[in-house]
mmCIF file of C-alpha atoms in Angstrom:
data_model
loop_
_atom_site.group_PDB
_atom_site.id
_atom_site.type_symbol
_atom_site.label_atom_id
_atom_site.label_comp_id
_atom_site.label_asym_id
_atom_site.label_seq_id
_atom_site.Cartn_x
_atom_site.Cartn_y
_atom_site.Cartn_z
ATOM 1 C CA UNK A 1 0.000 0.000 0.000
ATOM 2 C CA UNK A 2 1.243 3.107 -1.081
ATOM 3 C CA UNK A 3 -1.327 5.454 1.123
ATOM 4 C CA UNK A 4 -1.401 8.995 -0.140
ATOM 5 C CA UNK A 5 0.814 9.893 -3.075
ATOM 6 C CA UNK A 6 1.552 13.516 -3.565
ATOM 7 C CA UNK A 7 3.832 15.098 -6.322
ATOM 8 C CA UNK A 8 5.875 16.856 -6.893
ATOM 9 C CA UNK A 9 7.655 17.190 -3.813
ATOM 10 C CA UNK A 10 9.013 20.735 -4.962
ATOM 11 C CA UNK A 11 8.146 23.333 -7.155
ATOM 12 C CA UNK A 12 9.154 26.654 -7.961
ATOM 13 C CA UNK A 13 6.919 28.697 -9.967
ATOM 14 C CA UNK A 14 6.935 32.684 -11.346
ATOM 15 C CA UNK A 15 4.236 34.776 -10.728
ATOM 16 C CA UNK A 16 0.865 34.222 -13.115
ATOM 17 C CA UNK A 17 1.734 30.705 -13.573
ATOM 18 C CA UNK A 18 -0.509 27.824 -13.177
ATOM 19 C CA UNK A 19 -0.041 24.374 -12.196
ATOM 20 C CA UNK A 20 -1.795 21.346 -10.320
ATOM 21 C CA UNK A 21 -0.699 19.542 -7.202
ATOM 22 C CA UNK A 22 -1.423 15.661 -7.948
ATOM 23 C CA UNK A 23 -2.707 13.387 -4.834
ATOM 24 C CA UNK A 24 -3.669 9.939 -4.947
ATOM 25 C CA UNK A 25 -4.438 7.431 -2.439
ATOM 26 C CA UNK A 26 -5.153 3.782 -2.620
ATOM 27 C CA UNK A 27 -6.956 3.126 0.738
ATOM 28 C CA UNK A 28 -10.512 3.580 -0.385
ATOM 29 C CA UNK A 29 -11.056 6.802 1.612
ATOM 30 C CA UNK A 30 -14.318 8.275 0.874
ATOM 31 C CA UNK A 31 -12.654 11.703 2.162
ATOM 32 C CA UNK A 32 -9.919 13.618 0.895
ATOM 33 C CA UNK A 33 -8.364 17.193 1.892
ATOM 34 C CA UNK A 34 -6.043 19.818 1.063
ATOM 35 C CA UNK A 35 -4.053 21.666 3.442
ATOM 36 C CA UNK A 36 -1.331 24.636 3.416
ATOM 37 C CA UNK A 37 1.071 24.734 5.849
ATOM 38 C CA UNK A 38 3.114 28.550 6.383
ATOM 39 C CA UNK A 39 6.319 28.090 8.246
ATOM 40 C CA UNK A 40 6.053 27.851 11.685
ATOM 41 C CA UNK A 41 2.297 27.457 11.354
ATOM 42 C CA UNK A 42 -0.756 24.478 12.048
ATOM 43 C CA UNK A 43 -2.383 23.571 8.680
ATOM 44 C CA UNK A 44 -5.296 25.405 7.268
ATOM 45 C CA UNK A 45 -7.797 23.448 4.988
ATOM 46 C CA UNK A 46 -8.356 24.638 1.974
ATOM 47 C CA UNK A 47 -10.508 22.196 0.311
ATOM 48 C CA UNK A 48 -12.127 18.796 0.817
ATOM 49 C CA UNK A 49 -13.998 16.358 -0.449
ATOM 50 C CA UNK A 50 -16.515 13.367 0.857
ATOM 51 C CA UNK A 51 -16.843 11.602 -2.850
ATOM 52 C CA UNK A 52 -16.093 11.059 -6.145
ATOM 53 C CA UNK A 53 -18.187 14.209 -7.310
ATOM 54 C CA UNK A 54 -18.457 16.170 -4.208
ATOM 55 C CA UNK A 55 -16.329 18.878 -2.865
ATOM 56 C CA UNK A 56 -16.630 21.873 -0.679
ATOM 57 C CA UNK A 57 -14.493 25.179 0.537
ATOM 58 C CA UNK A 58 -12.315 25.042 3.744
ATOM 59 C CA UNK A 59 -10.837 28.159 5.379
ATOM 60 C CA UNK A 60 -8.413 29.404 2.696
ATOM 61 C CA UNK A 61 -10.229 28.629 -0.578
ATOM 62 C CA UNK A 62 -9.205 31.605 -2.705
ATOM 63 C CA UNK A 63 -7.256 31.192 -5.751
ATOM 64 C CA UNK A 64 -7.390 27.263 -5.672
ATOM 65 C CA UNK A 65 -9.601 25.076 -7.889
ATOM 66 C CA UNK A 66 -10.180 21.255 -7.191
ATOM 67 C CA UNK A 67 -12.031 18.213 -8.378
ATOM 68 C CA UNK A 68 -12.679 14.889 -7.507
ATOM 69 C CA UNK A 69 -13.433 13.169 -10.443
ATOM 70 C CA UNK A 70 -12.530 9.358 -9.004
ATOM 71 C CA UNK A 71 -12.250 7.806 -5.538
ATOM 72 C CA UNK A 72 -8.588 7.764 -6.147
ATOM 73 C CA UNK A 73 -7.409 11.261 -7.221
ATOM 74 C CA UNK A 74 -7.833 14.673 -5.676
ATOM 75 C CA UNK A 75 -5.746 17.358 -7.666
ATOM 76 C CA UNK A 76 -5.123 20.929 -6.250
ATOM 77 C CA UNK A 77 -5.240 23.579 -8.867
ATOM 78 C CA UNK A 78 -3.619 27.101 -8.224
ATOM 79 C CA UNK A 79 -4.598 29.326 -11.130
ATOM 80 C CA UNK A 80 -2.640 32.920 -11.439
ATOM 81 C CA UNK A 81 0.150 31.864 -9.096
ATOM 82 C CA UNK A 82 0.957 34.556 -6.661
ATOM 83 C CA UNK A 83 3.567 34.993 -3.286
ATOM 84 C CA UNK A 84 0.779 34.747 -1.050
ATOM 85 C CA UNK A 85 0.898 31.303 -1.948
ATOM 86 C CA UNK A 86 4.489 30.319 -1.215
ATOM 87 C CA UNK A 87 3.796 27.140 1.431
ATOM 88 C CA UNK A 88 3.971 23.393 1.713
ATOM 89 C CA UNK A 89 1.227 21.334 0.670
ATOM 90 C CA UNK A 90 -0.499 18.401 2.412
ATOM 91 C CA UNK A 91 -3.189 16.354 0.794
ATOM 92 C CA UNK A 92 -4.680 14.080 3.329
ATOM 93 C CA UNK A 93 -7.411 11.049 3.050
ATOM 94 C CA UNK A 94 -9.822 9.787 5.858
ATOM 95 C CA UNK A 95 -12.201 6.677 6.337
ATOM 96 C CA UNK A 96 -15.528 8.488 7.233
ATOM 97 C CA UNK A 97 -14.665 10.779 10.506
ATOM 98 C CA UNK A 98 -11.356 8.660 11.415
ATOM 99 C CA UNK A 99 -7.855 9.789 11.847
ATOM 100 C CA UNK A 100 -6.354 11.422 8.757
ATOM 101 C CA UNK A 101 -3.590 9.997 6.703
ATOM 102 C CA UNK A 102 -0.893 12.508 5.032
ATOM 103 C CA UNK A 103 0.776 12.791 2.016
ATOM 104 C CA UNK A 104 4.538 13.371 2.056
ATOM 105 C CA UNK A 105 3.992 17.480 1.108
ATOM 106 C CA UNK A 106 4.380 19.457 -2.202
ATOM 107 C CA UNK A 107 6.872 22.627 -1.144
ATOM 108 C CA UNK A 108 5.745 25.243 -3.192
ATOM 109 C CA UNK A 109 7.550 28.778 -3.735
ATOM 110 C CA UNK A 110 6.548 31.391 -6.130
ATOM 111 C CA UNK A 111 8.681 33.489 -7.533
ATOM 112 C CA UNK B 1 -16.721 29.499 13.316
ATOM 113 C CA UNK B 2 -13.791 27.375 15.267
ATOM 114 C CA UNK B 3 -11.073 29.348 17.363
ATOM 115 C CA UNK B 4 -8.214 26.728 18.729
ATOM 116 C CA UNK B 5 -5.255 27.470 20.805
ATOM 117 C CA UNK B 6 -2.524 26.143 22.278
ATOM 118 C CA UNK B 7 1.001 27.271 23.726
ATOM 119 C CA UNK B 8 3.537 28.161 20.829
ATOM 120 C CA UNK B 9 6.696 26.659 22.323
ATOM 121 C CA UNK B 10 7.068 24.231 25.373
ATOM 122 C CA UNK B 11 10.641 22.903 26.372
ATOM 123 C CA UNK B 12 11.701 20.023 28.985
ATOM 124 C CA UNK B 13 14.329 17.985 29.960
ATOM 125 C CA UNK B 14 15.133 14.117 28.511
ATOM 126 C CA UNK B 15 12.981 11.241 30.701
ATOM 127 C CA UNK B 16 10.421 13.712 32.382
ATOM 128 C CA UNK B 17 6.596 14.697 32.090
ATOM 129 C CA UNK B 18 4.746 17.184 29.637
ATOM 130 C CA UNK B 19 1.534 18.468 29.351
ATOM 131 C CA UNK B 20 0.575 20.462 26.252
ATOM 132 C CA UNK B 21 -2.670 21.981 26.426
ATOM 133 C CA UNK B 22 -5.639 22.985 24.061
ATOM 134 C CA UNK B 23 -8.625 25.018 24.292
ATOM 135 C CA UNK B 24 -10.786 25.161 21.716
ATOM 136 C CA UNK B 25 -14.477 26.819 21.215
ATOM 137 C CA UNK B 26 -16.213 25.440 18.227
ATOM 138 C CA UNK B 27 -19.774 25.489 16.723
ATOM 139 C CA UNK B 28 -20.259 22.008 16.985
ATOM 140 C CA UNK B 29 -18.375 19.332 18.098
ATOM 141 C CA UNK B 30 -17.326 16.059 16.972
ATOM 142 C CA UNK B 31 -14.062 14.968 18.048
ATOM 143 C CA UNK B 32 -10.407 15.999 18.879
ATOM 144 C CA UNK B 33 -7.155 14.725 17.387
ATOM 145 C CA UNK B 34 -3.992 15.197 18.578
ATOM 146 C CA UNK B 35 -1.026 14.958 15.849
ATOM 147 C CA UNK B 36 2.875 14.912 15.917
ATOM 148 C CA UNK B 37 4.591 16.538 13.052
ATOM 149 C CA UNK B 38 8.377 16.274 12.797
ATOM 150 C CA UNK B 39 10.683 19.448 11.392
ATOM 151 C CA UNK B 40 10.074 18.783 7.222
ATOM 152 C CA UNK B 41 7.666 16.026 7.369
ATOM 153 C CA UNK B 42 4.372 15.499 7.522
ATOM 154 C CA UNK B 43 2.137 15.125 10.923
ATOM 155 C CA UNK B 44 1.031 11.934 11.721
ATOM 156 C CA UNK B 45 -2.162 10.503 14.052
ATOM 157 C CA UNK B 46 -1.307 10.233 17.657
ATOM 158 C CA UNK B 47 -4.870 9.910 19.150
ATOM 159 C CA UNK B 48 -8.654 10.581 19.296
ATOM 160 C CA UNK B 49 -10.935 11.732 21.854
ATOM 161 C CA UNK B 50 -14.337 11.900 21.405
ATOM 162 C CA UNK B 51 -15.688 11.246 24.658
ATOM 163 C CA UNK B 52 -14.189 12.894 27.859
ATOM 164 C CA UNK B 53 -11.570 11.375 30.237
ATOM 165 C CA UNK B 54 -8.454 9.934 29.433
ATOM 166 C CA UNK B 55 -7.340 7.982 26.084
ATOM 167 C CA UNK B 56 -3.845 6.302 27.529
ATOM 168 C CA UNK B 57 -1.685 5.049 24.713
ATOM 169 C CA UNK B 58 1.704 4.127 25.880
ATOM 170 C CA UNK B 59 4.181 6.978 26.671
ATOM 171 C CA UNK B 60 1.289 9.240 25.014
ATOM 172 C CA UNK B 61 -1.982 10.452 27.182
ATOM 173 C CA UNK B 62 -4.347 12.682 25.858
ATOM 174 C CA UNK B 63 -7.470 14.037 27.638
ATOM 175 C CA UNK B 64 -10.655 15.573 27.380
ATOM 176 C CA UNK B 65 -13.293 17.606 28.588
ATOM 177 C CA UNK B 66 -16.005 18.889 26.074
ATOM 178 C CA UNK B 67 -18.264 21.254 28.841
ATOM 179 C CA UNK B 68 -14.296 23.272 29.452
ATOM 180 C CA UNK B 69 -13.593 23.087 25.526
ATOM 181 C CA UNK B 70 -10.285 21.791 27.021
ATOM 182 C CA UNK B 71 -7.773 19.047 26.004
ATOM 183 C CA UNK B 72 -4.217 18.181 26.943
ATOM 184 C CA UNK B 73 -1.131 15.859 25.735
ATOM 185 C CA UNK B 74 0.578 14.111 28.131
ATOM 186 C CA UNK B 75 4.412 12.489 27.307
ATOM 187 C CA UNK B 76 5.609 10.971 29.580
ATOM 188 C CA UNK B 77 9.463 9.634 30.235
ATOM 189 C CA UNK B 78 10.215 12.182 27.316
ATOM 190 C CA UNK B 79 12.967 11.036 24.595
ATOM 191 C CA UNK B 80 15.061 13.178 22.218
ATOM 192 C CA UNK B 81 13.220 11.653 19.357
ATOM 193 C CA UNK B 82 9.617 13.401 21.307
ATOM 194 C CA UNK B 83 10.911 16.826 19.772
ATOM 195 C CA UNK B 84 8.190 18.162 17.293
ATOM 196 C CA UNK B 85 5.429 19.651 16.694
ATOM 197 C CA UNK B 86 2.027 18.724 18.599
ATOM 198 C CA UNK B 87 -1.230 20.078 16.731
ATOM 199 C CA UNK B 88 -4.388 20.168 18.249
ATOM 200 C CA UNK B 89 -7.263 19.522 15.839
ATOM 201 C CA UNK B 90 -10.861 19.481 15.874
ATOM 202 C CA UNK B 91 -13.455 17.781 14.295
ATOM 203 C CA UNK B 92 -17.051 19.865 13.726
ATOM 204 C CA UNK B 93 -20.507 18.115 14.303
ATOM 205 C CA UNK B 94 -22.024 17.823 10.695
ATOM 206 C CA UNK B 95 -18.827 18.648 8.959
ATOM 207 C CA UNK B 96 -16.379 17.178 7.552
ATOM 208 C CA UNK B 97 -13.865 19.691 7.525
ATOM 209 C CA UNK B 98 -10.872 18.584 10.379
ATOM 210 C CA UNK B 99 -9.497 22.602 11.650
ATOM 211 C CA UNK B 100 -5.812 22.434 13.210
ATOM 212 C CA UNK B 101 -4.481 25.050 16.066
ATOM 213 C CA UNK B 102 -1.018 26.499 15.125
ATOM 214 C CA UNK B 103 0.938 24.000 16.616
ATOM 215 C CA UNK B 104 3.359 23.365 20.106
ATOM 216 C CA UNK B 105 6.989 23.297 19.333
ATOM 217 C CA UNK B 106 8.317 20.764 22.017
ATOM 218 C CA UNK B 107 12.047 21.268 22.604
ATOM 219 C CA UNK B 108 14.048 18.006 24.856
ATOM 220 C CA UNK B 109 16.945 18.529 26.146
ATOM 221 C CA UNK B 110 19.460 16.453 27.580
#
């Protein structure tokens, strides 16, 4: 078992840009998440999702796009890259209301 | 809305006792996790309260009481290796969404 998958595990990026954080997990979880970590700060959720189909906003939704297209997959998309959004990047999977599992991170910078 | 805290730095010495504590205030409530994250990794599950009292798990204690809005990490006969991060997080009633406090830096020392 793999768990949750996330990659890449760095990435810088210029301002404007766009790219998507890839997470998969192989565990079955009905629920994924997305959370940004500043330095020297707890996590704050930015998306989740209960199903294939089915997400919803967390605290810091703005300027992030997902979808959950599969059980499996839950990419993170940042459109119009900006500072503000310099952070590392946990993706995280739950059975129902259980304990979460965490991906390895995705430490973002841009530029 | 959901309002956590907990101290920002604790320090204590190799083989002795720590509490780190949590208050949190929260619309609903539906459980509290406690989490260890190591410097440049990622955290991972140390326990669950969703009832009050104590949850004893080995050298790791955690505790509950929903009326206060209070919980607290015990680690007990503290190792090097016991230097992290502890986040506090809490589960909503209804929700899905798990919210994290900022995080306890926990500094051993020999």
């Amino acid at each position: 078992n793999a768990g949750v998958t996330q990659t890449p595990k760095f990435r810088i990026l210029k301002i404007g840009q766009s790219m998507t954080l890839q997470c998969a997990q192989d565990m079955n979880h009905n629920y994924m998440y997305w959370y940004r970590q500043d330095p020297g700060m707890g996590l704050k959720l930015i998306y989740y999702s209960v199903g294939a189909g089915i997400t919803d906003k967390g605290e810091v939704p703005n300027g992030y796009n997902v979808s959950r297209s599969t059980t499996e997959d839950f990419p993170l998309r940042l459109e119009l890259a900006a500072p503000s959004q310099t952070s590392v990047y946990f993706c995280a999977s739950s059975l129902t209301d259980e304990k979460l599992f965490f991906g390895s991170g995705t430490q973002l910078s841009v530029l | 809305g959901q309002n956590i805290d907990q101290p920002t730095e604790m320090t204590a010495t190799e083989g002795a006792i720590v509490q780190i504590n949590c208050t949190y205030q929260t619309s609903g409530f539906n459980g509290l996790f406690w989490y260890q994250q190591h410097a440049g990794e990622a955290p991972t599950f140390l326990s669950y309260n969703v009832l009050d009292g104590l949850e004893e798990k080995g050298r790791f204690s955690s505790f509950l009481s929903r009326s206060k809005g209070y919980s607290y990490l015990l680690l007990k006969e503290l190792q090097m290796k016991d230097s992290a991060s502890y986040l506090c997080a809490v589960r909503a009633r209804g929700g899905f969404k798990t919210i994290f406090g900022a995080g306890t830096r926990l500094f051993v020392k020999a």
